[in-house]
Amino acid sequence: MIPTRAGTGNLLAILSGVAANLLLGFSSLFWKALAALPPATLVGYRILSSLAILLLVTALLGRFRDLGARLGWRILAIHAVAALLVVVNWGTFIWASIHGHVIESGLGYLIAPFVAIAVGALALGDPMGVMRKAALAVIVAAVFALIQRSGELQHWVYLVIGATWGAYACLKKLTTLDAFSGLLCETAVLAALLAVSLATSTTSLRLPEPMPDPGLPVLLALGGVVSVFPLWLFSLAAARLRLSVMGFFQFVLPTTQLFVALVFYRQAVSVNTLLCFGAIWFALGVLVSEPLVSRARGTRPAA
């Protein structure tokens, strides 16, 4: 049984965490419906619609003053770098969703926790226990096998998604802002960069004429909801559950992406890819169970 702080609130938190990852996993179908537009244009609309929602919610909650008091050059620098990582992640995810490489994006989010651990150990001096080292060895071997034997995959997709999301998670450990306020800062940075790009490059937000689908503008406007609502659900879960419980949610998004790829996209997949996916999934299970095993032994897990 998954340990939680008892009560109905915990059940709501668990459902919120699962729903957040399910929505993110199924969001590939949303971006596929917008395949008439280039990925760069979709990223631009995703930035603007997300910024509008984040500003509105922050204003309604009256949190601008508190956010301003907590901002400093260090925090701004952290979230500026995080913004660059997240826009690359978004662009790669949208490209994969449009072009039918959803298994790769699922693999990317599956290996992201391992990237975060590796970066934390190398850059932040986080300790590495035996279980973490063993799990990392499995992931390295699985990725090597994927590159060597899974010719049906676009390998750059899962490598970019895993690297950017893992590094993004590490940066989040350095900030004092909550997830919602941090995303607002990052989206504001991206909006500024988008404005520069629109003014100085061939990047465009122009919609095709004639409109291939009358509902296209509505879908574009919903891009912010698709981006922000799962984050809100995830934040709701994180505020009420232990980290050991939150770790189990890391299985939901990659597994959902695998389901979407096989059922909705009918994406071709080799036996090697499925075996490697399973090996990484198992290694993640070892990683997530480490705090529980350490607690049972009466020892303190690596941070």
PDB file of C-alpha atoms in Angstrom:
ATOM      1  CA  MET A   1       0.000   0.000   0.000  1.00  0.00           C
ATOM      2  CA  ILE A   2       1.350   3.443  -0.922  1.00  0.00           C
ATOM      3  CA  PRO A   3       2.039   5.440   2.233  1.00  0.00           C
ATOM      4  CA  THR A   4       0.299   8.808   2.463  1.00  0.00           C
ATOM      5  CA  ARG A   5      -0.804  11.243   5.132  1.00  0.00           C
ATOM      6  CA  ALA A   6      -4.238   9.864   5.831  1.00  0.00           C
ATOM      7  CA  GLY A   7      -7.465  11.446   4.730  1.00  0.00           C
ATOM      8  CA  THR A   8      -9.662  12.354   1.805  1.00  0.00           C
ATOM      9  CA  GLY A   9      -7.234  15.130   0.893  1.00  0.00           C
ATOM     10  CA  ASN A  10      -4.576  12.517   0.184  1.00  0.00           C
ATOM     11  CA  LEU A  11      -6.879  10.610  -2.144  1.00  0.00           C
ATOM     12  CA  LEU A  12      -7.565  13.844  -4.016  1.00  0.00           C
ATOM     13  CA  ALA A  13      -3.826  14.527  -4.175  1.00  0.00           C
ATOM     14  CA  ILE A  14      -3.080  11.059  -5.565  1.00  0.00           C
ATOM     15  CA  LEU A  15      -5.822  11.414  -8.183  1.00  0.00           C
ATOM     16  CA  SER A  16      -4.473  14.863  -9.068  1.00  0.00           C
ATOM     17  CA  GLY A  17      -0.941  13.528  -9.551  1.00  0.00           C
ATOM     18  CA  VAL A  18      -2.103  10.642 -11.717  1.00  0.00           C
ATOM     19  CA  ALA A  19      -4.414  12.908 -13.737  1.00  0.00           C
ATOM     20  CA  ALA A  20      -1.597  15.426 -14.341  1.00  0.00           C
ATOM     21  CA  ASN A  21       0.635  12.782 -15.874  1.00  0.00           C
ATOM     22  CA  LEU A  22      -2.203  11.187 -17.852  1.00  0.00           C
ATOM     23  CA  LEU A  23      -3.119  14.560 -19.351  1.00  0.00           C
ATOM     24  CA  LEU A  24       0.494  15.249 -20.278  1.00  0.00           C
ATOM     25  CA  GLY A  25       0.776  11.800 -21.833  1.00  0.00           C
ATOM     26  CA  PHE A  26      -2.373  12.169 -23.906  1.00  0.00           C
ATOM     27  CA  SER A  27      -1.518  15.754 -24.901  1.00  0.00           C
ATOM     28  CA  SER A  28       0.381  14.341 -27.893  1.00  0.00           C
ATOM     29  CA  LEU A  29      -3.024  13.847 -29.520  1.00  0.00           C
ATOM     30  CA  PHE A  30      -3.838  17.519 -28.945  1.00  0.00           C
ATOM     31  CA  TRP A  31      -0.680  18.704 -30.702  1.00  0.00           C
ATOM     32  CA  LYS A  32      -1.213  16.194 -33.494  1.00  0.00           C
ATOM     33  CA  ALA A  33      -4.572  17.881 -34.167  1.00  0.00           C
ATOM     34  CA  LEU A  34      -2.601  21.085 -34.838  1.00  0.00           C
ATOM     35  CA  ALA A  35      -0.236  19.466 -37.340  1.00  0.00           C
ATOM     36  CA  ALA A  36      -1.234  22.031 -39.997  1.00  0.00           C
ATOM     37  CA  LEU A  37       1.073  24.532 -38.262  1.00  0.00           C
ATOM     38  CA  PRO A  38       4.887  24.322 -37.915  1.00  0.00           C
ATOM     39  CA  PRO A  39       6.172  23.237 -34.481  1.00  0.00           C
ATOM     40  CA  ALA A  40       7.890  26.619 -33.970  1.00  0.00           C
ATOM     41  CA  THR A  41       4.576  28.415 -34.496  1.00  0.00           C
ATOM     42  CA  LEU A  42       2.835  26.069 -32.073  1.00  0.00           C
ATOM     43  CA  VAL A  43       5.511  26.708 -29.450  1.00  0.00           C
ATOM     44  CA  GLY A  44       4.943  30.447 -29.923  1.00  0.00           C
ATOM     45  CA  TYR A  45       1.211  30.158 -29.352  1.00  0.00           C
ATOM     46  CA  ARG A  46       1.819  27.815 -26.424  1.00  0.00           C
ATOM     47  CA  ILE A  47       4.032  30.457 -24.806  1.00  0.00           C
ATOM     48  CA  LEU A  48       1.534  33.289 -25.290  1.00  0.00           C
ATOM     49  CA  SER A  49      -1.547  31.363 -24.204  1.00  0.00           C
ATOM     50  CA  SER A  50       0.280  29.943 -21.167  1.00  0.00           C
ATOM     51  CA  LEU A  51       1.484  33.427 -20.191  1.00  0.00           C
ATOM     52  CA  ALA A  52      -2.059  34.823 -20.409  1.00  0.00           C
ATOM     53  CA  ILE A  53      -3.425  32.114 -18.112  1.00  0.00           C
ATOM     54  CA  LEU A  54      -0.553  32.377 -15.636  1.00  0.00           C
ATOM     55  CA  LEU A  55      -0.880  36.176 -15.413  1.00  0.00           C
ATOM     56  CA  LEU A  56      -4.651  35.933 -14.946  1.00  0.00           C
ATOM     57  CA  VAL A  57      -4.441  33.323 -12.188  1.00  0.00           C
ATOM     58  CA  THR A  58      -1.599  35.155 -10.419  1.00  0.00           C
ATOM     59  CA  ALA A  59      -3.632  38.381 -10.502  1.00  0.00           C
ATOM     60  CA  LEU A  60      -6.771  36.665  -9.207  1.00  0.00           C
ATOM     61  CA  LEU A  61      -4.795  35.132  -6.341  1.00  0.00           C
ATOM     62  CA  GLY A  62      -3.103  38.444  -5.582  1.00  0.00           C
ATOM     63  CA  ARG A  63       0.363  36.911  -5.660  1.00  0.00           C
ATOM     64  CA  PHE A  64       2.248  39.504  -7.715  1.00  0.00           C
ATOM     65  CA  ARG A  65       3.519  41.383  -4.640  1.00  0.00           C
ATOM     66  CA  ASP A  66       4.790  38.192  -3.015  1.00  0.00           C
ATOM     67  CA  LEU A  67       6.459  37.114  -6.268  1.00  0.00           C
ATOM     68  CA  GLY A  68       8.164  40.486  -6.661  1.00  0.00           C
ATOM     69  CA  ALA A  69       9.525  40.310  -3.122  1.00  0.00           C
ATOM     70  CA  ARG A  70      11.074  36.905  -3.749  1.00  0.00           C
ATOM     71  CA  LEU A  71      12.732  37.709  -7.071  1.00  0.00           C
ATOM     72  CA  GLY A  72      16.440  38.431  -7.286  1.00  0.00           C
ATOM     73  CA  TRP A  73      19.144  38.206  -9.914  1.00  0.00           C
ATOM     74  CA  ARG A  74      20.064  34.659  -8.914  1.00  0.00           C
ATOM     75  CA  ILE A  75      16.466  33.450  -9.080  1.00  0.00           C
ATOM     76  CA  LEU A  76      15.923  35.229 -12.402  1.00  0.00           C
ATOM     77  CA  ALA A  77      19.087  33.660 -13.834  1.00  0.00           C
ATOM     78  CA  ILE A  78      17.999  30.171 -12.736  1.00  0.00           C
ATOM     79  CA  HIS A  79      14.588  30.537 -14.361  1.00  0.00           C
ATOM     80  CA  ALA A  80      16.026  32.114 -17.508  1.00  0.00           C
ATOM     81  CA  VAL A  81      18.180  29.023 -18.052  1.00  0.00           C
ATOM     82  CA  ALA A  82      15.194  26.830 -17.138  1.00  0.00           C
ATOM     83  CA  ALA A  83      13.139  28.685 -19.760  1.00  0.00           C
ATOM     84  CA  LEU A  84      15.668  27.793 -22.462  1.00  0.00           C
ATOM     85  CA  LEU A  85      15.556  24.143 -21.416  1.00  0.00           C
ATOM     86  CA  VAL A  86      11.762  24.016 -21.331  1.00  0.00           C
ATOM     87  CA  VAL A  87      11.305  25.628 -24.755  1.00  0.00           C
ATOM     88  CA  VAL A  88      13.628  23.047 -26.310  1.00  0.00           C
ATOM     89  CA  ASN A  89      11.690  20.348 -24.465  1.00  0.00           C
ATOM     90  CA  TRP A  90       8.333  21.723 -25.640  1.00  0.00           C
ATOM     91  CA  GLY A  91       9.497  22.052 -29.226  1.00  0.00           C
ATOM     92  CA  THR A  92      10.859  18.509 -29.320  1.00  0.00           C
ATOM     93  CA  PHE A  93       7.717  17.083 -27.711  1.00  0.00           C
ATOM     94  CA  ILE A  94       5.446  18.897 -30.174  1.00  0.00           C
ATOM     95  CA  TRP A  95       7.587  17.808 -33.141  1.00  0.00           C
ATOM     96  CA  ALA A  96       7.452  14.183 -31.947  1.00  0.00           C
ATOM     97  CA  SER A  97       3.676  14.397 -31.428  1.00  0.00           C
ATOM     98  CA  ILE A  98       3.092  15.753 -34.940  1.00  0.00           C
ATOM     99  CA  HIS A  99       5.446  13.357 -36.700  1.00  0.00           C
ATOM    100  CA  GLY A 100       4.411  10.202 -34.847  1.00  0.00           C
ATOM    101  CA  HIS A 101       7.466   9.588 -32.661  1.00  0.00           C
ATOM    102  CA  VAL A 102       5.623   9.310 -29.365  1.00  0.00           C
ATOM    103  CA  ILE A 103       7.493   6.246 -28.110  1.00  0.00           C
ATOM    104  CA  GLU A 104      10.641   8.362 -28.264  1.00  0.00           C
ATOM    105  CA  SER A 105       9.099  11.170 -26.219  1.00  0.00           C
ATOM    106  CA  GLY A 106       7.919   8.600 -23.658  1.00  0.00           C
ATOM    107  CA  LEU A 107      11.440   7.204 -23.453  1.00  0.00           C
ATOM    108  CA  GLY A 108      12.741  10.727 -22.938  1.00  0.00           C
ATOM    109  CA  TYR A 109      10.562  11.323 -19.886  1.00  0.00           C
ATOM    110  CA  LEU A 110      11.439   7.845 -18.635  1.00  0.00           C
ATOM    111  CA  ILE A 111      15.186   8.560 -18.629  1.00  0.00           C
ATOM    112  CA  ALA A 112      14.839  12.161 -17.362  1.00  0.00           C
ATOM    113  CA  PRO A 113      15.007  11.188 -13.642  1.00  0.00           C
ATOM    114  CA  PHE A 114      18.315   9.444 -14.289  1.00  0.00           C
ATOM    115  CA  VAL A 115      19.664  12.521 -16.069  1.00  0.00           C
ATOM    116  CA  ALA A 116      18.615  14.600 -13.052  1.00  0.00           C
ATOM    117  CA  ILE A 117      20.456  12.219 -10.704  1.00  0.00           C
ATOM    118  CA  ALA A 118      23.605  12.250 -12.864  1.00  0.00           C
ATOM    119  CA  VAL A 119      23.619  16.055 -13.125  1.00  0.00           C
ATOM    120  CA  GLY A 120      22.941  16.358  -9.395  1.00  0.00           C
ATOM    121  CA  ALA A 121      25.877  14.077  -8.591  1.00  0.00           C
ATOM    122  CA  LEU A 122      28.304  15.804 -10.966  1.00  0.00           C
ATOM    123  CA  ALA A 123      27.270  19.451 -10.557  1.00  0.00           C
ATOM    124  CA  LEU A 124      25.666  19.620  -7.113  1.00  0.00           C
ATOM    125  CA  GLY A 125      27.613  16.935  -5.268  1.00  0.00           C
ATOM    126  CA  ASP A 126      24.570  14.798  -4.469  1.00  0.00           C
ATOM    127  CA  PRO A 127      25.560  11.420  -2.954  1.00  0.00           C
ATOM    128  CA  MET A 128      25.187   8.261  -5.025  1.00  0.00           C
ATOM    129  CA  GLY A 129      24.106   5.091  -3.249  1.00  0.00           C
ATOM    130  CA  VAL A 130      24.576   1.554  -4.555  1.00  0.00           C
ATOM    131  CA  MET A 131      20.979   1.331  -5.801  1.00  0.00           C
ATOM    132  CA  ARG A 132      21.301   4.589  -7.739  1.00  0.00           C
ATOM    133  CA  LYS A 133      24.550   3.496  -9.321  1.00  0.00           C
ATOM    134  CA  ALA A 134      23.001   0.184 -10.356  1.00  0.00           C
ATOM    135  CA  ALA A 135      19.935   1.929 -11.810  1.00  0.00           C
ATOM    136  CA  LEU A 136      22.147   4.350 -13.750  1.00  0.00           C
ATOM    137  CA  ALA A 137      24.179   1.437 -15.118  1.00  0.00           C
ATOM    138  CA  VAL A 138      20.977  -0.162 -16.417  1.00  0.00           C
ATOM    139  CA  ILE A 139      19.824   3.063 -18.102  1.00  0.00           C
ATOM    140  CA  VAL A 140      23.195   3.607 -19.788  1.00  0.00           C
ATOM    141  CA  ALA A 141      23.187   0.031 -21.092  1.00  0.00           C
ATOM    142  CA  ALA A 142      19.566   0.351 -22.284  1.00  0.00           C
ATOM    143  CA  VAL A 143      20.197   3.635 -24.123  1.00  0.00           C
ATOM    144  CA  PHE A 144      23.287   2.140 -25.774  1.00  0.00           C
ATOM    145  CA  ALA A 145      21.188  -0.856 -26.885  1.00  0.00           C
ATOM    146  CA  LEU A 146      18.501   1.461 -28.248  1.00  0.00           C
ATOM    147  CA  ILE A 147      21.005   3.432 -30.307  1.00  0.00           C
ATOM    148  CA  GLN A 148      22.671   0.300 -31.638  1.00  0.00           C
ATOM    149  CA  ARG A 149      19.653  -1.922 -32.330  1.00  0.00           C
ATOM    150  CA  SER A 150      16.457   0.172 -32.591  1.00  0.00           C
ATOM    151  CA  GLY A 151      16.733   1.622 -36.082  1.00  0.00           C
ATOM    152  CA  GLU A 152      13.030   2.571 -36.167  1.00  0.00           C
ATOM    153  CA  LEU A 153      13.531   5.311 -33.561  1.00  0.00           C
ATOM    154  CA  GLN A 154      14.530   8.950 -33.877  1.00  0.00           C
ATOM    155  CA  HIS A 155      17.167   8.742 -31.159  1.00  0.00           C
ATOM    156  CA  TRP A 156      17.695  12.491 -30.845  1.00  0.00           C
ATOM    157  CA  VAL A 157      14.104  12.902 -29.612  1.00  0.00           C
ATOM    158  CA  TYR A 158      14.427  10.903 -26.393  1.00  0.00           C
ATOM    159  CA  LEU A 159      17.982  12.113 -25.801  1.00  0.00           C
ATOM    160  CA  VAL A 160      16.942  15.781 -26.059  1.00  0.00           C
ATOM    161  CA  ILE A 161      13.752  15.340 -24.006  1.00  0.00           C
ATOM    162  CA  GLY A 162      15.553  13.323 -21.329  1.00  0.00           C
ATOM    163  CA  ALA A 163      18.469  15.768 -21.105  1.00  0.00           C
ATOM    164  CA  THR A 164      16.369  18.950 -21.036  1.00  0.00           C
ATOM    165  CA  TRP A 165      13.739  17.678 -18.605  1.00  0.00           C
ATOM    166  CA  GLY A 166      16.339  16.120 -16.306  1.00  0.00           C
ATOM    167  CA  ALA A 167      18.426  19.310 -16.234  1.00  0.00           C
ATOM    168  CA  TYR A 168      15.221  21.344 -15.742  1.00  0.00           C
ATOM    169  CA  ALA A 169      14.369  19.236 -12.683  1.00  0.00           C
ATOM    170  CA  CYS A 170      17.830  19.910 -11.236  1.00  0.00           C
ATOM    171  CA  LEU A 171      17.441  23.659 -11.694  1.00  0.00           C
ATOM    172  CA  LYS A 172      14.119  23.509  -9.869  1.00  0.00           C
ATOM    173  CA  LYS A 173      16.019  22.284  -6.794  1.00  0.00           C
ATOM    174  CA  LEU A 174      17.924  25.582  -6.725  1.00  0.00           C
ATOM    175  CA  THR A 175      14.971  27.976  -6.705  1.00  0.00           C
ATOM    176  CA  THR A 176      12.869  29.230  -3.813  1.00  0.00           C
ATOM    177  CA  LEU A 177       9.821  29.836  -6.010  1.00  0.00           C
ATOM    178  CA  ASP A 178       6.889  27.425  -6.118  1.00  0.00           C
ATOM    179  CA  ALA A 179       6.164  25.576  -9.376  1.00  0.00           C
ATOM    180  CA  PHE A 180       3.440  28.002 -10.486  1.00  0.00           C
ATOM    181  CA  SER A 181       5.466  31.182  -9.866  1.00  0.00           C
ATOM    182  CA  GLY A 182       8.538  29.614 -11.419  1.00  0.00           C
ATOM    183  CA  LEU A 183       6.625  28.726 -14.567  1.00  0.00           C
ATOM    184  CA  LEU A 184       5.325  32.295 -14.762  1.00  0.00           C
ATOM    185  CA  CYS A 185       8.893  33.650 -14.680  1.00  0.00           C
ATOM    186  CA  GLU A 186      10.039  31.151 -17.294  1.00  0.00           C
ATOM    187  CA  THR A 187       7.093  31.847 -19.575  1.00  0.00           C
ATOM    188  CA  ALA A 188       7.680  35.597 -19.296  1.00  0.00           C
ATOM    189  CA  VAL A 189      11.305  35.044 -20.368  1.00  0.00           C
ATOM    190  CA  LEU A 190      10.133  32.931 -23.293  1.00  0.00           C
ATOM    191  CA  ALA A 191       7.597  35.581 -24.313  1.00  0.00           C
ATOM    192  CA  ALA A 192      10.390  38.178 -24.412  1.00  0.00           C
ATOM    193  CA  LEU A 193      12.571  35.864 -26.503  1.00  0.00           C
ATOM    194  CA  LEU A 194       9.600  35.175 -28.783  1.00  0.00           C
ATOM    195  CA  ALA A 195       9.122  38.909 -29.345  1.00  0.00           C
ATOM    196  CA  VAL A 196      12.790  39.258 -30.321  1.00  0.00           C
ATOM    197  CA  SER A 197      12.552  36.241 -32.625  1.00  0.00           C
ATOM    198  CA  LEU A 198       9.433  37.596 -34.338  1.00  0.00           C
ATOM    199  CA  ALA A 199      11.157  40.930 -34.920  1.00  0.00           C
ATOM    200  CA  THR A 200      14.518  39.625 -36.126  1.00  0.00           C
ATOM    201  CA  SER A 201      13.912  36.274 -37.851  1.00  0.00           C
ATOM    202  CA  THR A 202      11.513  34.415 -40.119  1.00  0.00           C
ATOM    203  CA  THR A 203       9.560  33.073 -37.126  1.00  0.00           C
ATOM    204  CA  SER A 204       5.869  33.794 -37.634  1.00  0.00           C
ATOM    205  CA  LEU A 205       2.584  33.323 -35.802  1.00  0.00           C
ATOM    206  CA  ARG A 206       0.591  33.790 -39.000  1.00  0.00           C
ATOM    207  CA  LEU A 207      -2.146  31.224 -39.537  1.00  0.00           C
ATOM    208  CA  PRO A 208      -2.545  29.562 -42.941  1.00  0.00           C
ATOM    209  CA  GLU A 209      -5.102  30.887 -45.417  1.00  0.00           C
ATOM    210  CA  PRO A 210      -7.540  29.466 -46.150  1.00  0.00           C
ATOM    211  CA  MET A 211      -7.937  28.051 -42.649  1.00  0.00           C
ATOM    212  CA  PRO A 212      -7.624  24.220 -42.871  1.00  0.00           C
ATOM    213  CA  ASP A 213      -9.878  23.827 -39.830  1.00  0.00           C
ATOM    214  CA  PRO A 214     -12.289  26.485 -38.482  1.00  0.00           C
ATOM    215  CA  GLY A 215     -11.597  25.268 -34.959  1.00  0.00           C
ATOM    216  CA  LEU A 216      -7.842  25.899 -35.233  1.00  0.00           C
ATOM    217  CA  PRO A 217      -7.842  29.259 -33.351  1.00  0.00           C
ATOM    218  CA  VAL A 218      -9.833  27.689 -30.506  1.00  0.00           C
ATOM    219  CA  LEU A 219      -7.345  24.836 -30.206  1.00  0.00           C
ATOM    220  CA  LEU A 220      -4.456  27.304 -30.185  1.00  0.00           C
ATOM    221  CA  ALA A 221      -6.106  29.249 -27.370  1.00  0.00           C
ATOM    222  CA  LEU A 222      -6.520  26.008 -25.424  1.00  0.00           C
ATOM    223  CA  GLY A 223      -2.784  25.342 -25.691  1.00  0.00           C
ATOM    224  CA  GLY A 224      -2.232  27.316 -22.496  1.00  0.00           C
ATOM    225  CA  VAL A 225      -4.791  25.240 -20.603  1.00  0.00           C
ATOM    226  CA  VAL A 226      -3.195  22.028 -21.887  1.00  0.00           C
ATOM    227  CA  SER A 227       0.164  23.288 -20.595  1.00  0.00           C
ATOM    228  CA  VAL A 228      -0.804  24.896 -17.269  1.00  0.00           C
ATOM    229  CA  PHE A 229      -3.662  22.734 -15.945  1.00  0.00           C
ATOM    230  CA  PRO A 230      -1.548  19.545 -15.528  1.00  0.00           C
ATOM    231  CA  LEU A 231       1.085  21.607 -13.693  1.00  0.00           C
ATOM    232  CA  TRP A 232      -1.567  22.895 -11.287  1.00  0.00           C
ATOM    233  CA  LEU A 233      -2.744  19.331 -10.633  1.00  0.00           C
ATOM    234  CA  PHE A 234       0.827  18.185 -10.082  1.00  0.00           C
ATOM    235  CA  SER A 235       1.480  21.073  -7.665  1.00  0.00           C
ATOM    236  CA  LEU A 236      -1.677  20.141  -5.757  1.00  0.00           C
ATOM    237  CA  ALA A 237      -0.353  16.600  -5.374  1.00  0.00           C
ATOM    238  CA  ALA A 238       3.174  17.709  -4.441  1.00  0.00           C
ATOM    239  CA  ALA A 239       1.862  19.945  -1.645  1.00  0.00           C
ATOM    240  CA  ARG A 240       0.087  17.041   0.081  1.00  0.00           C
ATOM    241  CA  LEU A 241       2.117  13.892  -0.586  1.00  0.00           C
ATOM    242  CA  ARG A 242       5.508  12.593   0.472  1.00  0.00           C
ATOM    243  CA  LEU A 243       8.328  12.562  -2.071  1.00  0.00           C
ATOM    244  CA  SER A 244       8.378   8.754  -1.912  1.00  0.00           C
ATOM    245  CA  VAL A 245       4.765   8.729  -3.128  1.00  0.00           C
ATOM    246  CA  MET A 246       5.370  11.403  -5.776  1.00  0.00           C
ATOM    247  CA  GLY A 247       8.103   9.226  -7.230  1.00  0.00           C
ATOM    248  CA  PHE A 248       5.557   6.633  -8.346  1.00  0.00           C
ATOM    249  CA  PHE A 249       3.925   9.227 -10.632  1.00  0.00           C
ATOM    250  CA  GLN A 250       7.066   9.195 -12.773  1.00  0.00           C
ATOM    251  CA  PHE A 251       5.834   5.920 -14.259  1.00  0.00           C
ATOM    252  CA  VAL A 252       2.519   7.330 -15.456  1.00  0.00           C
ATOM    253  CA  LEU A 253       3.619   9.773 -18.176  1.00  0.00           C
ATOM    254  CA  PRO A 254       6.054   7.439 -20.045  1.00  0.00           C
ATOM    255  CA  THR A 255       3.653   4.498 -19.810  1.00  0.00           C
ATOM    256  CA  THR A 256       0.788   6.671 -21.099  1.00  0.00           C
ATOM    257  CA  GLN A 257       2.972   7.812 -23.987  1.00  0.00           C
ATOM    258  CA  LEU A 258       3.745   4.177 -24.865  1.00  0.00           C
ATOM    259  CA  PHE A 259       0.018   3.395 -24.830  1.00  0.00           C
ATOM    260  CA  VAL A 260      -0.788   6.416 -27.023  1.00  0.00           C
ATOM    261  CA  ALA A 261       1.996   5.496 -29.469  1.00  0.00           C
ATOM    262  CA  LEU A 262       0.828   1.910 -29.885  1.00  0.00           C
ATOM    263  CA  VAL A 263      -2.958   2.421 -29.818  1.00  0.00           C
ATOM    264  CA  PHE A 264      -3.546   5.812 -31.462  1.00  0.00           C
ATOM    265  CA  TYR A 265      -0.460   6.342 -33.617  1.00  0.00           C
ATOM    266  CA  ARG A 266       0.092   2.676 -34.514  1.00  0.00           C
ATOM    267  CA  GLN A 267       3.795   3.433 -34.269  1.00  0.00           C
ATOM    268  CA  ALA A 268       6.099   0.621 -35.333  1.00  0.00           C
ATOM    269  CA  VAL A 269       8.202  -0.685 -32.476  1.00  0.00           C
ATOM    270  CA  SER A 270      10.843  -3.412 -32.368  1.00  0.00           C
ATOM    271  CA  VAL A 271      11.232  -6.071 -29.698  1.00  0.00           C
ATOM    272  CA  ASN A 272      14.521  -4.455 -28.709  1.00  0.00           C
ATOM    273  CA  THR A 273      12.779  -1.142 -28.047  1.00  0.00           C
ATOM    274  CA  LEU A 274      10.129  -2.775 -25.875  1.00  0.00           C
ATOM    275  CA  LEU A 275      12.762  -4.702 -23.911  1.00  0.00           C
ATOM    276  CA  CYS A 276      14.826  -1.552 -23.357  1.00  0.00           C
ATOM    277  CA  PHE A 277      11.708   0.389 -22.356  1.00  0.00           C
ATOM    278  CA  GLY A 278      10.940  -2.341 -19.829  1.00  0.00           C
ATOM    279  CA  ALA A 279      14.511  -2.347 -18.505  1.00  0.00           C
ATOM    280  CA  ILE A 280      14.449   1.426 -17.977  1.00  0.00           C
ATOM    281  CA  TRP A 281      10.996   1.151 -16.395  1.00  0.00           C
ATOM    282  CA  PHE A 282      12.384  -1.469 -13.973  1.00  0.00           C
ATOM    283  CA  ALA A 283      15.424   0.696 -13.185  1.00  0.00           C
ATOM    284  CA  LEU A 284      13.100   3.601 -12.414  1.00  0.00           C
ATOM    285  CA  GLY A 285      11.215   1.282 -10.068  1.00  0.00           C
ATOM    286  CA  VAL A 286      14.481   0.552  -8.248  1.00  0.00           C
ATOM    287  CA  LEU A 287      15.166   4.281  -8.033  1.00  0.00           C
ATOM    288  CA  VAL A 288      11.706   5.137  -6.701  1.00  0.00           C
ATOM    289  CA  SER A 289      11.751   2.314  -4.154  1.00  0.00           C
ATOM    290  CA  GLU A 290      15.140   3.384  -2.731  1.00  0.00           C
ATOM    291  CA  PRO A 291      13.677   5.678  -0.018  1.00  0.00           C
ATOM    292  CA  LEU A 292      11.254   2.938   1.049  1.00  0.00           C
ATOM    293  CA  VAL A 293      14.009   0.323   1.231  1.00  0.00           C
ATOM    294  CA  SER A 294      16.297   2.699   3.136  1.00  0.00           C
ATOM    295  CA  ARG A 295      13.505   3.541   5.589  1.00  0.00           C
ATOM    296  CA  ALA A 296      12.798  -0.152   6.146  1.00  0.00           C
ATOM    297  CA  ARG A 297      16.493  -0.736   6.892  1.00  0.00           C
ATOM    298  CA  GLY A 298      16.581   2.285   9.184  1.00  0.00           C
ATOM    299  CA  THR A 299      19.148   4.103   7.027  1.00  0.00           C
ATOM    300  CA  ARG A 300      19.002   7.474   5.342  1.00  0.00           C
ATOM    301  CA  PRO A 301      18.700   7.402   1.518  1.00  0.00           C
ATOM    302  CA  ALA A 302      20.949   9.462  -0.723  1.00  0.00           C
ATOM    303  CA  ALA A 303      19.464  12.915  -1.278  1.00  0.00           C
TER     304      ALA A 303
END
